[in-house]
Amino acid sequence: MKTTYSSILARARALEQETIRILCDLVRTPSFSSKEKDVIQVIQKAMTAAGCDDVRIDELGSIVGRIGNGKRTIAFDAHVDTVYAGDLTQWAFDPFTPKVEGGKVWGRGTVDQKGGMASMLTAARIIKEMILATDVTVLFTGTVMEEDCDGLCWQHLISEDNVRPDLVVITEPTNMNVYRGHRGRMEIRVEVKGVSCHGSAPERGVNAVYKASRIALEIEKLNERLRQDPFLGKGSITVTEVLSSSPSLCAVPDAARLHLDRRLTDGETMDTALAEVRDAAQRANVPDALVSVLTYEEAAYTGKVYPTQKYYPTWTLPETSPHLQAAVETYLGLFGKPPLVDKWTFSTNGVAIAGKHGIPCLGLGPGNEVYAHAANEATPIEHLSGAAAFYAGLVGRFAGSVE
Ligand SMILES: [Zn+2]
């Protein structure tokens, strides 16, 4: 006999106190990027308690729980790192002493995105209890370093550990809507050389700052020309830093560089974005400018260094995707109304999963993204149990064990 959506939702609501308890444990355990060791241990215990068949930690320090062992795989991803609390005077309470009040759980990471992890753990319990993972593999990933380098953890899981799900559900906050993509981004450096000479006779040298400045003004014009996508919005580029070097403050600078923040909309890639910047340098009459993508090479808490280019590709799941259809039908089955299908404003691990590796991704998560990285972060309890029901329901839909 198949399980019903209503029994899944009822079970998720009944487990609400347990989900809240897990979330409070996670908030109480600070886990800034590359410092996630303690929270991974908390999650390891919780995954085992939820009934995962197997729990392991990869070399970068991400944790992977598994239920079932079928040919097709569905994965649920939550990054476990959070940003710092920032100015404590802006918080009405201690960000790492969680509180439950007014139908919400409050604390750093409740929205971005320990709430998603807590809901995943309750979903795991329901999937195991109700035997929803019939002939499929379900993975629950608690991933590291997302706030510093989105997607790095999944590049590692896919390329080094051979994890290749058929569908990944991102549990970042969506305010309980279904999201199917977001803009990508990249960090670009432009370096120019000058010829230094005494500042008292600048005509003897070539001023690198003037060359960089001409390129910067072309970047401003380039931003105006970038394309607009009806779903994802406009691509953008801006200069975020200017640096120069000179033998002294009384000398013409011999080098200068610009740092560029590029947001990529649909159809824009690393190659097209670099070509545009090189073209801007041509237009500025600085054809010898060196244009490159920056590299991320910070160590994980495990000590592992896994360098990657700071290129985070755009991704969208097509509106016609059967996975999106399954998500919409699951939502409808659980909540009796269709979800709003939209996109994130910020970036997620989807840049690696879907953007670099082409694995279908979609997202639903508790909490409203406008409270991510903000003081007094809080997630509605109703979202926590709703998301848990959605994850379990989607597994049932994926496996054909629910109607
Ligand atoms: Zn996040």
CSV table of N, CA, C and O in Angstrom, one decimal, residues 261-351:
chain,number,residue,atom,x,y,z
A,261,ASP,N,33.8,42.6,-10.0
A,261,ASP,CA,32.7,41.7,-9.6
A,261,ASP,C,31.8,41.6,-10.8
A,261,ASP,O,31.1,42.6,-11.2
A,262,ARG,N,31.6,40.4,-11.4
A,262,ARG,CA,30.8,40.2,-12.5
A,262,ARG,C,29.7,39.2,-12.1
A,262,ARG,O,29.9,38.2,-11.6
A,263,ARG,N,28.4,39.7,-12.4
A,263,ARG,CA,27.2,38.8,-12.2
A,263,ARG,C,26.8,38.3,-13.5
A,263,ARG,O,26.6,39.2,-14.4
A,264,LEU,N,26.6,37.0,-13.7
A,264,LEU,CA,26.3,36.5,-15.0
A,264,LEU,C,24.9,36.0,-15.1
A,264,LEU,O,24.4,35.3,-14.3
A,265,THR,N,24.2,36.5,-16.2
A,265,THR,CA,22.8,36.1,-16.4
A,265,THR,C,22.8,34.9,-17.4
A,265,THR,O,23.9,34.5,-17.9
A,266,ASP,N,21.7,34.5,-17.8
A,266,ASP,CA,21.5,33.4,-18.7
A,266,ASP,C,22.3,33.6,-20.0
A,266,ASP,O,22.2,34.7,-20.6
A,267,GLY,N,23.1,32.7,-20.5
A,267,GLY,CA,23.8,32.8,-21.7
A,267,GLY,C,25.2,33.4,-21.6
A,267,GLY,O,25.9,33.5,-22.5
A,268,GLU,N,25.5,33.9,-20.4
A,268,GLU,CA,26.8,34.5,-20.2
A,268,GLU,C,27.7,33.5,-19.5
A,268,GLU,O,27.3,32.9,-18.5
A,269,THR,N,29.0,33.3,-20.0
A,269,THR,CA,29.9,32.3,-19.4
A,269,THR,C,31.2,33.0,-19.1
A,269,THR,O,31.4,34.2,-19.4
A,270,MET,N,32.1,32.2,-18.5
A,270,MET,CA,33.4,32.7,-18.2
A,270,MET,C,34.1,33.3,-19.5
A,270,MET,O,34.7,34.3,-19.5
A,271,ASP,N,34.0,32.5,-20.6
A,271,ASP,CA,34.7,32.9,-21.8
A,271,ASP,C,34.1,34.2,-22.4
A,271,ASP,O,34.8,35.1,-22.8
A,272,THR,N,32.8,34.3,-22.4
A,272,THR,CA,32.2,35.6,-23.0
A,272,THR,C,32.5,36.7,-22.1
A,272,THR,O,32.8,37.8,-22.5
A,273,ALA,N,32.5,36.5,-20.7
A,273,ALA,CA,32.8,37.6,-19.8
A,273,ALA,C,34.2,38.1,-19.9
A,273,ALA,O,34.5,39.3,-19.9
A,274,LEU,N,35.2,37.2,-20.0
A,274,LEU,CA,36.6,37.5,-20.2
A,274,LEU,C,36.8,38.2,-21.5
A,274,LEU,O,37.5,39.2,-21.6
A,275,ALA,N,36.1,37.8,-22.6
A,275,ALA,CA,36.3,38.4,-23.9
A,275,ALA,C,35.8,39.9,-23.8
A,275,ALA,O,36.4,40.8,-24.4
A,276,GLU,N,34.7,40.1,-23.1
A,276,GLU,CA,34.2,41.5,-23.0
A,276,GLU,C,35.2,42.4,-22.3
A,276,GLU,O,35.3,43.6,-22.6
A,277,VAL,N,35.8,41.9,-21.2
A,277,VAL,CA,36.8,42.7,-20.5
A,277,VAL,C,38.0,43.0,-21.3
A,277,VAL,O,38.5,44.1,-21.3
A,278,ARG,N,38.5,42.0,-22.1
A,278,ARG,CA,39.6,42.2,-23.0
A,278,ARG,C,39.2,43.2,-24.0
A,278,ARG,O,40.1,44.1,-24.4
A,279,ASP,N,38.0,43.2,-24.5
A,279,ASP,CA,37.5,44.1,-25.5
A,279,ASP,C,37.5,45.5,-24.9
A,279,ASP,O,37.9,46.5,-25.5
A,280,ALA,N,37.1,45.6,-23.6
A,280,ALA,CA,37.1,46.9,-22.9
A,280,ALA,C,38.5,47.5,-22.8
A,280,ALA,O,38.7,48.7,-23.0
A,281,ALA,N,39.5,46.6,-22.6
A,281,ALA,CA,40.9,47.1,-22.5
A,281,ALA,C,41.3,47.6,-23.9
A,281,ALA,O,42.0,48.6,-24.0
A,282,GLN,N,40.9,46.9,-25.0
A,282,GLN,CA,41.2,47.3,-26.3
A,282,GLN,C,40.6,48.7,-26.6
A,282,GLN,O,41.2,49.6,-27.1
A,283,ARG,N,39.3,48.9,-26.2
A,283,ARG,CA,38.6,50.2,-26.4
A,283,ARG,C,39.3,51.3,-25.6
A,283,ARG,O,39.3,52.4,-26.0
A,284,ALA,N,39.9,50.9,-24.5
A,284,ALA,CA,40.6,51.9,-23.6
A,284,ALA,C,42.0,52.1,-24.2
A,284,ALA,O,42.8,52.8,-23.5
A,285,ASN,N,42.3,51.4,-25.3
A,285,ASN,CA,43.7,51.6,-25.9
A,285,ASN,C,44.8,51.0,-24.9
A,285,ASN,O,45.9,51.6,-24.9
A,286,VAL,N,44.4,49.9,-24.2
A,286,VAL,CA,45.4,49.2,-23.4
A,286,VAL,C,45.4,47.8,-23.7
A,286,VAL,O,45.0,46.9,-23.0
A,287,PRO,N,45.9,47.4,-25.0
A,287,PRO,CA,45.7,46.0,-25.4
A,287,PRO,C,46.6,45.1,-24.7
A,287,PRO,O,46.4,43.9,-24.7
A,288,ASP,N,47.6,45.6,-23.9
A,288,ASP,CA,48.5,44.7,-23.2
A,288,ASP,C,48.0,44.3,-21.8
A,288,ASP,O,48.7,43.7,-21.0
A,289,ALA,N,46.8,44.8,-21.5
A,289,ALA,CA,46.2,44.5,-20.1
A,289,ALA,C,46.1,42.9,-20.0
A,289,ALA,O,45.7,42.2,-20.9
A,290,LEU,N,46.4,42.4,-18.8
A,290,LEU,CA,46.3,41.0,-18.5
A,290,LEU,C,45.0,40.7,-17.7
A,290,LEU,O,44.8,41.3,-16.6
A,291,VAL,N,44.1,40.0,-18.4
A,291,VAL,CA,42.8,39.7,-17.8
A,291,VAL,C,42.8,38.3,-17.3
A,291,VAL,O,43.0,37.3,-18.0
A,292,SER,N,42.4,38.0,-16.0
A,292,SER,CA,42.4,36.6,-15.5
A,292,SER,C,41.3,36.5,-14.4
A,292,SER,O,40.7,37.4,-13.9
A,293,VAL,N,41.0,35.2,-14.2
A,293,VAL,CA,40.0,34.8,-13.1
A,293,VAL,C,40.8,34.5,-11.8
A,293,VAL,O,41.8,33.8,-11.9
A,294,LEU,N,40.3,35.0,-10.7
A,294,LEU,CA,41.0,34.7,-9.4
A,294,LEU,C,40.8,33.2,-9.0
A,294,LEU,O,39.9,32.6,-9.5
A,295,THR,N,41.7,32.8,-8.1
A,295,THR,CA,41.6,31.4,-7.7
A,295,THR,C,41.4,31.4,-6.2
A,295,THR,O,41.9,32.2,-5.4
A,296,TYR,N,40.5,30.5,-5.7
A,296,TYR,CA,40.2,30.3,-4.3
A,296,TYR,C,41.1,29.1,-3.8
A,296,TYR,O,41.0,28.0,-4.4
A,297,GLU,N,41.9,29.3,-2.8
A,297,GLU,CA,42.7,28.2,-2.3
A,297,GLU,C,42.9,28.3,-0.8
A,297,GLU,O,44.0,28.1,-0.3
A,298,GLU,N,41.8,28.5,-0.1
A,298,GLU,CA,41.8,28.4,1.4
A,298,GLU,C,41.7,27.0,1.9
A,298,GLU,O,41.2,26.1,1.2
A,299,ALA,N,42.3,26.7,3.0
A,299,ALA,CA,42.2,25.3,3.6
A,299,ALA,C,40.9,25.1,4.3
A,299,ALA,O,40.4,25.9,4.9
A,300,ALA,N,40.4,23.8,4.1
A,300,ALA,CA,39.2,23.4,4.8
A,300,ALA,C,39.6,23.1,6.3
A,300,ALA,O,40.8,23.1,6.6
A,301,TYR,N,38.6,22.9,7.1
A,301,TYR,CA,38.9,22.6,8.5
A,301,TYR,C,39.7,21.3,8.7
A,301,TYR,O,40.4,21.0,9.6
A,302,THR,N,39.6,20.4,7.6
A,302,THR,CA,40.4,19.2,7.6
A,302,THR,C,41.8,19.4,7.2
A,302,THR,O,42.6,18.5,7.3
A,303,GLY,N,42.1,20.6,6.8
A,303,GLY,CA,43.5,20.9,6.3
A,303,GLY,C,43.6,20.8,4.8
A,303,GLY,O,44.6,21.2,4.2
A,304,LYS,N,42.6,20.2,4.2
A,304,LYS,CA,42.6,20.0,2.7
A,304,LYS,C,42.5,21.3,2.0
A,304,LYS,O,41.7,22.1,2.2
A,305,VAL,N,43.4,21.5,1.0
A,305,VAL,CA,43.3,22.7,0.1
A,305,VAL,C,42.9,22.1,-1.3
A,305,VAL,O,43.5,21.2,-1.8
A,306,TYR,N,41.9,22.7,-1.8
A,306,TYR,CA,41.3,22.2,-3.1
A,306,TYR,C,41.0,23.4,-4.0
A,306,TYR,O,39.9,23.9,-4.1
A,307,PRO,N,42.1,23.9,-4.7
A,307,PRO,CA,42.0,25.2,-5.4
A,307,PRO,C,41.0,25.2,-6.5
A,307,PRO,O,40.8,24.1,-7.2
A,308,THR,N,40.3,26.3,-6.7
A,308,THR,CA,39.3,26.4,-7.8
A,308,THR,C,39.3,27.8,-8.3
A,308,THR,O,39.5,28.7,-7.5
A,309,GLN,N,38.9,28.0,-9.6
A,309,GLN,CA,38.7,29.3,-10.1
A,309,GLN,C,37.5,29.9,-9.5
A,309,GLN,O,36.5,29.2,-9.3
A,310,LYS,N,37.5,31.2,-9.3
A,310,LYS,CA,36.4,31.9,-8.8
A,310,LYS,C,35.4,32.2,-9.9
A,310,LYS,O,35.1,33.4,-10.2
A,311,TYR,N,34.9,31.1,-10.5
A,311,TYR,CA,33.9,31.2,-11.5
A,311,TYR,C,32.7,30.3,-11.1
A,311,TYR,O,32.9,29.2,-10.8
A,312,TYR,N,31.6,31.0,-10.9
A,312,TYR,CA,30.4,30.3,-10.4
A,312,TYR,C,29.3,30.4,-11.4
A,312,TYR,O,28.6,31.4,-11.4
A,313,PRO,N,29.1,29.4,-12.3
A,313,PRO,CA,28.3,29.6,-13.4
A,313,PRO,C,26.8,29.7,-13.1
A,313,PRO,O,26.3,29.2,-12.1
A,314,THR,N,26.1,30.5,-14.0
A,314,THR,CA,24.7,30.6,-14.0
A,314,THR,C,24.0,29.2,-14.1
A,314,THR,O,24.6,28.4,-14.9
A,315,TRP,N,22.9,29.0,-13.5
A,315,TRP,CA,22.1,27.8,-13.8
A,315,TRP,C,20.6,28.0,-13.7
A,315,TRP,O,20.2,28.9,-12.9
A,316,THR,N,19.9,27.3,-14.5
A,316,THR,CA,18.4,27.3,-14.4
A,316,THR,C,18.0,25.8,-14.7
A,316,THR,O,18.6,25.2,-15.5
A,317,LEU,N,16.9,25.4,-14.0
A,317,LEU,CA,16.3,24.2,-14.4
A,317,LEU,C,15.1,24.6,-15.3
A,317,LEU,O,14.3,25.5,-15.0
A,318,PRO,N,15.0,24.0,-16.6
A,318,PRO,CA,14.0,24.4,-17.5
A,318,PRO,C,12.6,24.3,-16.9
A,318,PRO,O,12.4,23.4,-16.1
A,319,GLU,N,11.7,25.2,-17.3
A,319,GLU,CA,10.3,25.1,-16.8
A,319,GLU,C,9.7,23.8,-17.1
A,319,GLU,O,8.7,23.4,-16.5
A,320,THR,N,10.1,23.2,-18.2
A,320,THR,CA,9.5,21.9,-18.7
A,320,THR,C,10.1,20.7,-18.0
A,320,THR,O,9.7,19.6,-18.3
A,321,SER,N,11.1,20.9,-17.1
A,321,SER,CA,11.8,19.7,-16.5
A,321,SER,C,10.8,18.8,-15.7
A,321,SER,O,10.0,19.3,-14.9
A,322,PRO,N,10.9,17.5,-16.0
A,322,PRO,CA,10.0,16.6,-15.2
A,322,PRO,C,10.3,16.7,-13.7
A,322,PRO,O,9.4,16.4,-12.9
A,323,HIS,N,11.5,17.0,-13.3
A,323,HIS,CA,11.8,17.2,-11.9
A,323,HIS,C,11.1,18.3,-11.3
A,323,HIS,O,10.6,18.3,-10.1
A,324,LEU,N,11.0,19.4,-12.0
A,324,LEU,CA,10.2,20.6,-11.6
A,324,LEU,C,8.7,20.2,-11.4
A,324,LEU,O,8.1,20.6,-10.4
A,325,GLN,N,8.3,19.5,-12.4
A,325,GLN,CA,6.9,19.1,-12.4
A,325,GLN,C,6.6,18.2,-11.2
A,325,GLN,O,5.6,18.4,-10.5
A,326,ALA,N,7.5,17.3,-10.9
A,326,ALA,CA,7.4,16.4,-9.7
A,326,ALA,C,7.4,17.3,-8.4
A,326,ALA,O,6.6,17.0,-7.5
A,327,ALA,N,8.2,18.3,-8.3
A,327,ALA,CA,8.3,19.2,-7.2
A,327,ALA,C,7.0,19.9,-7.0
A,327,ALA,O,6.4,20.1,-5.9
A,328,VAL,N,6.4,20.4,-8.1
A,328,VAL,CA,5.2,21.2,-8.1
A,328,VAL,C,4.0,20.3,-7.6
A,328,VAL,O,3.2,20.7,-6.8
A,329,GLU,N,4.0,19.1,-8.2
A,329,GLU,CA,2.9,18.1,-7.8
A,329,GLU,C,3.0,17.7,-6.3
A,329,GLU,O,2.0,17.5,-5.7
A,330,THR,N,4.3,17.5,-5.9
A,330,THR,CA,4.5,17.1,-4.5
A,330,THR,C,3.9,18.2,-3.5
A,330,THR,O,3.2,18.0,-2.6
A,331,TYR,N,4.3,19.5,-3.9
A,331,TYR,CA,3.8,20.6,-3.1
A,331,TYR,C,2.3,20.7,-3.1
A,331,TYR,O,1.7,20.9,-2.0
A,332,LEU,N,1.7,20.5,-4.3
A,332,LEU,CA,0.3,20.5,-4.4
A,332,LEU,C,-0.4,19.4,-3.6
A,332,LEU,O,-1.3,19.7,-2.9
A,333,GLY,N,0.2,18.3,-3.6
A,333,GLY,CA,-0.3,17.1,-2.9
A,333,GLY,C,-0.2,17.4,-1.4
A,333,GLY,O,-1.1,16.9,-0.6
A,334,LEU,N,0.8,18.0,-0.9
A,334,LEU,CA,1.0,18.3,0.5
A,334,LEU,C,0.1,19.5,1.0
A,334,LEU,O,-0.5,19.4,2.1
A,335,PHE,N,0.2,20.5,0.3
A,335,PHE,CA,-0.4,21.8,0.8
A,335,PHE,C,-1.6,22.3,0.1
A,335,PHE,O,-2.2,23.3,0.4
A,336,GLY,N,-2.1,21.5,-0.9
A,336,GLY,CA,-3.3,21.8,-1.5
A,336,GLY,C,-3.3,23.0,-2.4
A,336,GLY,O,-4.4,23.5,-2.8
A,337,LYS,N,-2.2,23.6,-2.8
A,337,LYS,CA,-2.1,24.7,-3.7
A,337,LYS,C,-0.8,24.6,-4.4
A,337,LYS,O,0.2,24.1,-3.9
A,338,PRO,N,-0.7,25.2,-5.6
A,338,PRO,CA,0.6,25.2,-6.3
A,338,PRO,C,1.6,26.2,-5.7
A,338,PRO,O,1.2,27.2,-5.2
A,339,PRO,N,2.9,25.8,-5.8
A,339,PRO,CA,3.9,26.7,-5.2
A,339,PRO,C,4.2,27.9,-6.2
A,339,PRO,O,3.9,27.8,-7.4
A,340,LEU,N,4.7,29.0,-5.7
A,340,LEU,CA,5.3,30.0,-6.6
A,340,LEU,C,6.7,29.4,-7.0
A,340,LEU,O,7.5,29.0,-6.2
A,341,VAL,N,6.9,29.4,-8.4
A,341,VAL,CA,8.2,29.0,-8.9
A,341,VAL,C,9.0,30.2,-9.3
A,341,VAL,O,8.6,31.0,-10.1
A,342,ASP,N,10.2,30.3,-8.6
A,342,ASP,CA,10.9,31.6,-8.8
A,342,ASP,C,12.4,31.3,-8.8
A,342,ASP,O,12.8,30.2,-9.1
A,343,LYS,N,13.2,32.3,-8.4
A,343,LYS,CA,14.7,32.1,-8.4
A,343,LYS,C,15.3,32.8,-7.1
A,343,LYS,O,14.6,33.6,-6.5
A,344,TRP,N,16.5,32.4,-6.8
A,344,TRP,CA,17.2,33.1,-5.7
A,344,TRP,C,17.9,34.4,-6.2
A,344,TRP,O,18.3,34.4,-7.4
A,345,THR,N,18.0,35.3,-5.3
A,345,THR,CA,18.8,36.5,-5.6
A,345,THR,C,20.2,36.2,-5.4
A,345,THR,O,21.1,36.7,-6.2
A,346,PHE,N,20.6,35.4,-4.4
A,346,PHE,CA,22.0,35.1,-4.1
A,346,PHE,C,22.4,33.8,-4.8
A,346,PHE,O,21.6,33.2,-5.6
A,347,SER,N,23.6,33.4,-4.6
A,347,SER,CA,24.2,32.2,-5.2
A,347,SER,C,24.2,31.0,-4.3
A,347,SER,O,24.2,31.2,-3.0
A,348,THR,N,24.2,29.8,-4.8
A,348,THR,CA,24.1,28.6,-4.0
A,348,THR,C,25.1,27.6,-4.5
A,348,THR,O,25.8,27.8,-5.6
A,349,ASN,N,25.2,26.4,-3.9
A,349,ASN,CA,26.0,25.3,-4.4
A,349,ASN,C,25.6,24.8,-5.8
A,349,ASN,O,26.3,24.1,-6.4
A,350,GLY,N,24.4,25.3,-6.2
A,350,GLY,CA,23.9,24.9,-7.6
A,350,GLY,C,24.9,25.3,-8.7
A,350,GLY,O,24.9,24.8,-9.8
A,351,VAL,N,25.8,26.3,-8.4
A,351,VAL,CA,26.7,26.8,-9.4
A,351,VAL,C,27.7,25.6,-9.8
A,351,VAL,O,28.1,25.6,-11.0
